[in-house]
Each structure stands twice: as C-alpha cells, then as structure tokens.
mmCIF file of N, CA, C and O in Angstrom:
data_model
loop_
_atom_site.group_PDB
_atom_site.id
_atom_site.type_symbol
_atom_site.label_atom_id
_atom_site.label_comp_id
_atom_site.label_asym_id
_atom_site.label_seq_id
_atom_site.Cartn_x
_atom_site.Cartn_y
_atom_site.Cartn_z
ATOM 1 N N ILE A 1 113.230 137.436 134.386
ATOM 2 C CA ILE A 1 113.645 136.634 133.993
ATOM 3 C C ILE A 1 113.613 135.193 135.438
ATOM 4 O O ILE A 1 114.592 135.592 136.035
ATOM 5 N N GLU A 2 113.173 134.229 135.220
ATOM 6 C CA GLU A 2 112.948 133.384 136.639
ATOM 7 C C GLU A 2 114.093 132.012 136.098
ATOM 8 O O GLU A 2 114.017 131.715 134.739
ATOM 9 N N ALA A 3 114.724 131.636 137.210
ATOM 10 C CA ALA A 3 115.919 130.821 136.917
ATOM 11 C C ALA A 3 115.354 129.315 137.229
ATOM 12 O O ALA A 3 114.944 129.275 139.205
ATOM 13 N N TRP A 4 115.343 128.123 137.236
ATOM 14 C CA TRP A 4 115.235 126.730 138.060
ATOM 15 C C TRP A 4 116.056 125.263 137.043
ATOM 16 O O TRP A 4 116.264 125.793 136.048
ATOM 17 N N GLY A 5 115.890 124.877 138.291
ATOM 18 C CA GLY A 5 116.922 124.022 137.636
ATOM 19 C C GLY A 5 118.293 123.814 138.315
ATOM 20 O O GLY A 5 118.182 123.618 139.913
ATOM 21 N N ASP A 6 119.349 123.287 138.024
ATOM 22 C CA ASP A 6 120.743 123.915 138.715
ATOM 23 C C ASP A 6 121.245 124.893 139.087
ATOM 24 O O ASP A 6 121.556 124.779 140.311
ATOM 25 N N LEU A 7 120.246 126.275 138.598
ATOM 26 C CA LEU A 7 120.455 127.498 139.318
ATOM 27 C C LEU A 7 119.056 128.048 139.559
ATOM 28 O O LEU A 7 118.203 127.666 138.725
ATOM 29 N N VAL A 8 118.923 128.992 140.739
ATOM 30 C CA VAL A 8 117.730 128.787 141.082
ATOM 31 C C VAL A 8 117.053 130.304 141.394
ATOM 32 O O VAL A 8 118.306 130.762 141.926
ATOM 33 N N GLY A 9 116.636 131.210 140.881
ATOM 34 C CA GLY A 9 116.708 132.676 141.287
ATOM 35 C C GLY A 9 116.131 133.884 140.250
ATOM 36 O O GLY A 9 114.810 133.224 139.060
ATOM 37 N N HIS A 10 116.564 134.880 140.179
ATOM 38 C CA HIS A 10 115.814 135.815 138.752
ATOM 39 C C HIS A 10 116.980 136.618 138.437
ATOM 40 O O HIS A 10 117.618 137.173 138.732
ATOM 41 N N GLY A 11 116.371 137.268 137.131
ATOM 42 C CA GLY A 11 117.478 138.641 137.275
ATOM 43 C C GLY A 11 116.462 139.710 136.231
ATOM 44 O O GLY A 11 114.672 139.108 135.983
ATOM 45 N N ALA A 12 116.969 140.359 136.147
ATOM 46 C CA ALA A 12 116.015 142.098 136.172
ATOM 47 C C ALA A 12 116.731 142.926 134.798
ATOM 48 O O ALA A 12 118.177 142.545 135.195
ATOM 49 N N TRP A 13 116.064 142.996 133.622
ATOM 50 C CA TRP A 13 116.849 144.437 133.415
ATOM 51 C C TRP A 13 116.586 145.132 133.831
ATOM 52 O O TRP A 13 115.356 145.972 134.397
ATOM 53 N N THR A 14 117.874 146.611 133.025
ATOM 54 C CA THR A 14 116.999 147.775 133.889
ATOM 55 C C THR A 14 117.582 148.782 132.517
ATOM 56 O O THR A 14 118.872 148.652 132.404
ATOM 57 N N PHE A 15 116.402 149.336 132.004
ATOM 58 C CA PHE A 15 117.398 150.596 131.105
ATOM 59 C C PHE A 15 116.988 152.045 131.498
ATOM 60 O O PHE A 15 116.258 152.103 131.688
ATOM 61 N N GLU A 16 118.037 152.521 130.766
ATOM 62 C CA GLU A 16 118.277 154.386 131.000
ATOM 63 C C GLU A 16 118.802 154.824 130.787
ATOM 64 O O GLU A 16 119.546 154.125 129.420
ATOM 65 N N ARG A 17 118.435 156.005 129.814
ATOM 66 C CA ARG A 17 118.945 157.045 128.874
ATOM 67 C C ARG A 17 120.505 157.115 129.749
ATOM 68 O O ARG A 17 120.686 157.405 130.392
ATOM 69 N N ASP A 18 121.449 157.181 128.334
ATOM 70 C CA ASP A 18 122.820 156.726 128.770
ATOM 71 C C ASP A 18 123.470 158.532 128.873
ATOM 72 O O ASP A 18 122.279 159.289 128.628
ATOM 73 N N ARG A 19 124.293 159.067 129.891
ATOM 74 C CA ARG A 19 124.474 160.052 130.256
ATOM 75 C C ARG A 19 124.703 161.530 129.611
ATOM 76 O O ARG A 19 124.772 162.751 129.645
ATOM 77 N N HIS A 20 124.789 160.841 128.033
ATOM 78 C CA HIS A 20 125.030 162.160 126.962
ATOM 79 C C HIS A 20 123.447 162.132 126.282
ATOM 80 O O HIS A 20 123.542 163.072 125.778
ATOM 81 N N GLY A 21 122.131 161.510 127.032
ATOM 82 C CA GLY A 21 121.094 161.438 126.452
ATOM 83 C C GLY A 21 120.841 161.293 124.915
ATOM 84 O O GLY A 21 119.840 161.180 124.209
ATOM 85 N N ASN A 22 121.851 160.261 124.396
ATOM 86 C CA ASN A 22 121.785 159.475 122.537
ATOM 87 C C ASN A 22 122.377 158.455 122.284
ATOM 88 O O ASN A 22 121.766 158.226 121.729
ATOM 89 N N GLY A 23 121.477 157.220 124.158
ATOM 90 C CA GLY A 23 121.440 156.254 123.602
ATOM 91 C C GLY A 23 121.355 155.829 125.013
ATOM 92 O O GLY A 23 120.577 156.512 125.960
ATOM 93 N N THR A 24 120.749 154.635 125.101
ATOM 94 C CA THR A 24 120.586 153.768 126.417
ATOM 95 C C THR A 24 121.381 153.100 126.997
ATOM 96 O O THR A 24 122.308 151.574 126.339
ATOM 97 N N ASP A 25 121.323 152.998 128.355
ATOM 98 C CA ASP A 25 122.385 152.023 129.178
ATOM 99 C C ASP A 25 121.578 150.981 129.988
ATOM 100 O O ASP A 25 120.528 150.890 130.079
ATOM 101 N N MET A 26 122.040 149.373 129.392
ATOM 102 C CA MET A 26 120.908 148.730 129.651
ATOM 103 C C MET A 26 121.835 147.534 130.898
ATOM 104 O O MET A 26 123.080 147.490 130.641
ATOM 105 N N THR A 27 121.320 147.084 132.087
ATOM 106 C CA THR A 27 122.144 146.642 132.954
ATOM 107 C C THR A 27 120.958 145.071 132.873
ATOM 108 O O THR A 27 119.833 145.438 133.538
ATOM 109 N N TYR A 28 121.563 144.256 133.635
ATOM 110 C CA TYR A 28 121.420 142.810 133.985
ATOM 111 C C TYR A 28 121.388 142.159 134.905
ATOM 112 O O TYR A 28 123.036 142.086 134.944
ATOM 113 N N ASP A 29 120.640 142.379 136.264
ATOM 114 C CA ASP A 29 120.997 142.113 136.757
ATOM 115 C C ASP A 29 120.192 140.631 137.781
ATOM 116 O O ASP A 29 118.908 140.207 137.181
ATOM 117 N N TRP A 30 121.599 139.698 137.720
ATOM 118 C CA TRP A 30 121.433 137.951 138.167
ATOM 119 C C TRP A 30 121.594 137.853 139.228
ATOM 120 O O TRP A 30 122.568 137.503 139.743
ATOM 121 N N HIS A 31 120.680 137.095 139.898
ATOM 122 C CA HIS A 31 120.304 136.868 141.487
ATOM 123 C C HIS A 31 120.233 135.051 141.029
ATOM 124 O O HIS A 31 119.061 134.904 141.227
ATOM 125 N N VAL A 32 121.196 134.623 141.266
ATOM 126 C CA VAL A 32 120.932 132.795 141.485
ATOM 127 C C VAL A 32 121.832 132.163 142.073
ATOM 128 O O VAL A 32 122.567 133.158 143.088
ATOM 129 N N ARG A 33 121.340 131.028 142.798
ATOM 130 C CA ARG A 33 122.157 130.945 144.163
ATOM 131 C C ARG A 33 121.591 129.155 143.703
ATOM 132 O O ARG A 33 120.817 128.127 142.415
ATOM 133 N N THR A 34 122.624 128.267 143.935
ATOM 134 C CA THR A 34 122.786 126.781 143.990
ATOM 135 C C THR A 34 122.008 126.004 144.935
ATOM 136 O O THR A 34 121.329 126.346 145.774
ATOM 137 N N GLU A 35 120.924 125.258 144.567
ATOM 138 C CA GLU A 35 120.748 124.302 145.215
ATOM 139 C C GLU A 35 120.216 123.136 145.619
ATOM 140 O O GLU A 35 120.231 122.134 146.713
ATOM 141 N N LYS A 36 120.897 122.269 144.529
ATOM 142 C CA LYS A 36 121.711 120.728 144.820
ATOM 143 C C LYS A 36 122.428 120.679 145.527
ATOM 144 O O LYS A 36 123.685 121.413 145.181
ATOM 145 N N PRO A 37 122.358 119.286 146.308
ATOM 146 C CA PRO A 37 123.789 119.346 147.400
ATOM 147 C C PRO A 37 125.199 118.991 146.839
ATOM 148 O O PRO A 37 125.789 119.760 147.139
ATOM 149 N N LEU A 38 125.065 118.429 145.702
ATOM 150 C CA LEU A 38 126.676 118.507 144.926
ATOM 151 C C LEU A 38 126.988 120.086 144.560
ATOM 152 O O LEU A 38 128.306 120.407 144.444
ATOM 153 N N LEU A 39 126.160 120.105 143.877
ATOM 154 C CA LEU A 39 126.741 121.770 143.309
ATOM 155 C C LEU A 39 126.934 122.649 144.861
ATOM 156 O O LEU A 39 128.304 123.429 144.516
ATOM 157 N N LYS A 40 126.102 122.661 145.326
ATOM 158 C CA LYS A 40 126.830 123.622 146.749
ATOM 159 C C LYS A 40 127.774 123.429 147.336
ATOM 160 O O LYS A 40 128.578 123.817 147.604
ATOM 161 N N ARG A 41 128.345 121.741 147.028
ATOM 162 C CA ARG A 41 129.476 121.801 147.870
ATOM 163 C C ARG A 41 130.732 121.690 146.939
ATOM 164 O O ARG A 41 131.765 121.979 147.162
ATOM 165 N N LEU A 42 130.398 121.732 145.799
ATOM 166 C CA LEU A 42 131.656 122.702 144.826
ATOM 167 C C LEU A 42 131.848 123.311 144.244
ATOM 168 O O LEU A 42 132.735 124.259 143.553
ATOM 169 N N ALA A 43 130.957 124.605 144.856
ATOM 170 C CA ALA A 43 130.956 125.862 144.489
ATOM 171 C C ALA A 43 131.912 126.892 145.256
ATOM 172 O O ALA A 43 132.594 126.878 144.063
ATOM 173 N N PRO A 44 132.089 126.495 146.250
ATOM 174 C CA PRO A 44 133.624 127.039 145.966
ATOM 175 C C PRO A 44 134.766 127.036 146.342
ATOM 176 O O PRO A 44 135.693 127.918 145.502
ATOM 177 N N ILE A 45 134.354 125.337 144.886
ATOM 178 C CA ILE A 45 136.103 124.809 144.480
ATOM 179 C C ILE A 45 136.035 125.369 143.204
ATOM 180 O O ILE A 45 137.011 125.926 141.792
ATOM 181 N N LEU A 46 134.874 125.406 142.237
ATOM 182 C CA LEU A 46 135.035 125.564 141.034
ATOM 183 C C LEU A 46 134.129 127.503 141.144
ATOM 184 O O LEU A 46 134.373 127.909 139.200
ATOM 185 N N GLN A 47 133.857 128.056 141.358
ATOM 186 C CA GLN A 47 134.015 129.488 141.008
ATOM 187 C C GLN A 47 134.716 130.002 140.872
ATOM 188 O O GLN A 47 134.510 130.684 139.584
ATOM 189 N N PRO A 48 135.786 129.864 140.729
ATOM 190 C CA PRO A 48 136.868 130.566 139.639
ATOM 191 C C PRO A 48 137.078 130.519 138.661
ATOM 192 O O PRO A 48 136.690 131.325 137.703
ATOM 193 N N LEU A 49 136.557 128.957 138.399
ATOM 194 C CA LEU A 49 136.955 128.839 136.935
ATOM 195 C C LEU A 49 136.039 128.887 136.554
ATOM 196 O O LEU A 49 135.284 129.587 134.997
ATOM 197 N N LEU A 50 134.922 128.648 137.333
ATOM 198 C CA LEU A 50 133.175 129.383 136.301
ATOM 199 C C LEU A 50 133.078 130.804 136.549
ATOM 200 O O LEU A 50 132.700 131.880 135.050
ATOM 201 N N LYS A 51 133.912 131.614 137.274
ATOM 202 C CA LYS A 51 133.776 132.689 136.933
ATOM 203 C C LYS A 51 134.712 133.402 135.404
ATOM 204 O O LYS A 51 134.120 134.388 134.848
ATOM 205 N N TRP A 52 136.002 133.008 135.165
ATOM 206 C CA TRP A 52 136.301 133.549 134.306
ATOM 207 C C TRP A 52 135.893 132.799 133.339
ATOM 208 O O TRP A 52 135.958 133.302 132.324
ATOM 209 N N ASN A 53 135.229 132.276 133.078
ATOM 210 C CA ASN A 53 134.686 131.097 132.036
ATOM 211 C C ASN A 53 133.127 132.492 131.840
ATOM 212 O O ASN A 53 133.324 132.830 130.787
ATOM 213 N N HIS A 54 132.311 133.100 132.828
ATOM 214 C CA HIS A 54 131.805 133.822 132.127
ATOM 215 C C HIS A 54 131.892 134.794 131.337
ATOM 216 O O HIS A 54 131.850 135.757 130.486
ATOM 217 N N ASP A 55 133.375 135.751 132.412
ATOM 218 C CA ASP A 55 133.925 136.313 132.279
ATOM 219 C C ASP A 55 134.314 136.226 130.497
ATOM 220 O O ASP A 55 133.819 136.989 130.468
ATOM 221 N N GLN A 56 135.465 135.715 129.613
ATOM 222 C CA GLN A 56 135.562 135.229 128.744
ATOM 223 C C GLN A 56 134.781 134.901 127.926
ATOM 224 O O GLN A 56 134.186 135.930 126.664
ATOM 225 N N VAL A 57 132.862 134.758 128.061
ATOM 226 C CA VAL A 57 131.821 134.403 127.133
ATOM 227 C C VAL A 57 131.143 136.257 126.808
ATOM 228 O O VAL A 57 130.448 136.723 126.046
ATOM 229 N N MET A 58 131.242 136.649 128.179
ATOM 230 C CA MET A 58 130.258 138.340 128.101
ATOM 231 C C MET A 58 131.267 138.850 127.395
ATOM 232 O O MET A 58 131.025 139.402 126.852
ATOM 233 N N ALA A 59 132.798 138.386 127.203
ATOM 234 C CA ALA A 59 133.409 139.943 126.469
ATOM 235 C C ALA A 59 133.731 139.247 125.261
ATOM 236 O O ALA A 59 133.481 140.147 124.463
ATOM 237 N N GLN A 60 133.662 138.207 124.499
ATOM 238 C CA GLN A 60 133.182 137.674 123.483
ATOM 239 C C GLN A 60 131.806 138.421 122.904
ATOM 240 O O GLN A 60 131.664 138.912 121.784
ATOM 241 N N GLY A 61 130.524 138.714 123.761
ATOM 242 C CA GLY A 61 129.845 138.751 123.091
ATOM 243 C C GLY A 61 129.439 140.374 123.412
ATOM 244 O O GLY A 61 128.606 140.993 122.563
ATOM 245 N N GLU A 62 130.121 141.352 124.212
ATOM 246 C CA GLU A 62 130.604 142.538 123.655
ATOM 247 C C GLU A 62 131.157 142.909 122.966
ATOM 248 O O GLU A 62 130.799 143.859 121.974
ATOM 249 N N ARG A 63 132.387 142.138 122.292
ATOM 250 C CA ARG A 63 132.754 141.846 120.857
ATOM 251 C C ARG A 63 131.843 142.396 120.243
ATOM 252 O O ARG A 63 131.843 142.630 118.632
ATOM 253 N N GLY A 64 131.215 140.695 119.894
ATOM 254 C CA GLY A 64 130.227 140.469 118.461
ATOM 255 C C GLY A 64 128.788 142.183 118.103
ATOM 256 O O GLY A 64 129.088 142.160 117.407
ATOM 257 N N LEU A 65 128.706 142.152 120.047
ATOM 258 C CA LEU A 65 127.307 143.138 119.568
ATOM 259 C C LEU A 65 128.447 144.318 118.724
ATOM 260 O O LEU A 65 127.137 144.896 118.315
ATOM 261 N N ARG A 66 129.542 144.664 119.869
ATOM 262 C CA ARG A 66 129.923 145.503 119.185
ATOM 263 C C ARG A 66 130.224 145.915 117.448
ATOM 264 O O ARG A 66 130.147 147.079 116.521
ATOM 265 N N ALA A 67 130.477 144.672 116.753
ATOM 266 C CA ALA A 67 131.005 144.498 115.675
ATOM 267 C C ALA A 67 129.589 144.761 115.138
ATOM 268 O O ALA A 67 129.301 145.258 113.376
ATOM 269 N N GLU A 68 128.552 143.938 115.802
ATOM 270 C CA GLU A 68 127.173 144.200 114.472
ATOM 271 C C GLU A 68 127.227 145.534 114.584
ATOM 272 O O GLU A 68 126.037 146.175 114.173
ATOM 273 N N LEU A 69 126.892 146.097 116.271
ATOM 274 C CA LEU A 69 126.218 147.381 116.139
ATOM 275 C C LEU A 69 127.000 148.409 114.932
ATOM 276 O O LEU A 69 126.398 149.062 114.444
ATOM 277 N N GLU A 70 128.419 148.046 114.987
ATOM 278 C CA GLU A 70 129.803 149.350 113.966
ATOM 279 C C GLU A 70 128.389 148.774 112.059
ATOM 280 O O GLU A 70 128.814 149.128 111.122
ATOM 281 N N ARG A 71 128.636 147.504 112.197
ATOM 282 C CA ARG A 71 127.540 147.256 110.776
ATOM 283 C C ARG A 71 127.170 147.566 110.657
ATOM 284 O O ARG A 71 126.714 148.273 108.858
ATOM 285 N N ARG A 72 126.047 147.495 111.466
ATOM 286 C CA ARG A 72 124.907 148.551 111.206
ATOM 287 C C ARG A 72 125.006 149.841 110.975
ATOM 288 O O ARG A 72 124.590 150.565 109.899
ATOM 289 N N LYS A 73 125.796 150.277 111.648
ATOM 290 C CA LYS A 73 126.299 151.989 111.381
ATOM 291 C C LYS A 73 126.581 152.010 109.722
ATOM 292 O O LYS A 73 126.087 153.307 109.047
ATOM 293 N N LYS A 74 127.047 151.719 109.243
ATOM 294 C CA LYS A 74 127.928 151.177 107.782
ATOM 295 C C LYS A 74 127.008 151.223 107.595
ATOM 296 O O LYS A 74 126.579 152.034 106.201
ATOM 297 N N ASP A 75 125.689 150.185 107.646
ATOM 298 C CA ASP A 75 124.984 150.192 106.440
ATOM 299 C C ASP A 75 124.118 151.225 106.695
ATOM 300 O O ASP A 75 122.732 150.744 105.680
ATOM 301 N N GLY A 76 123.964 151.385 107.085
ATOM 302 C CA GLY A 76 122.706 152.680 107.468
ATOM 303 C C GLY A 76 121.775 151.991 107.644
ATOM 304 O O GLY A 76 120.520 152.483 107.549
ATOM 305 N N SER A 77 121.729 150.974 108.695
ATOM 306 C CA SER A 77 120.069 150.149 108.766
ATOM 307 C C SER A 77 119.987 150.157 110.292
ATOM 308 O O SER A 77 120.793 150.456 111.326
#
C-alpha cells in the first residue's frame, strides 16, 4: 500500500501460519515519513500525542475485531 500526501511511504501485509498451526498471524508494517515542512517541524512535539492516539485507535480496533470473531464463532458463520 502506497501513501502520499501528509505522509509518504508504504505499507505491507505479512501472513503466516500461527505457531499452533490452526490460525494465521497477520502483521502490517507501515513505513512513512513526513514531507511537508510544517509537519517536519511539529513532528518532534506532536509525536507523543500521535503515538498515544494511534495506540488508542489500534486497541479499539482490536477489541472490535475480537468481539466480531467471537460473535461469528457463536453464530457458526
């Protein structure tokens, strides 16, 4: 996946059989950089806030995915 705009770079998915052999581990590697001068200047100041926000969004997404997987397991779908 290519990114352009405020952030420039790429991302790649890796899929591997999990260590138990009954599922799949997925990893998304995201390598981006800021190109705009204002963002470059503000990045050191904003980085802790942006990291915190990212962590919150990812945790919420994980909870949602786990709930959906559990729902599907119960429904048999």
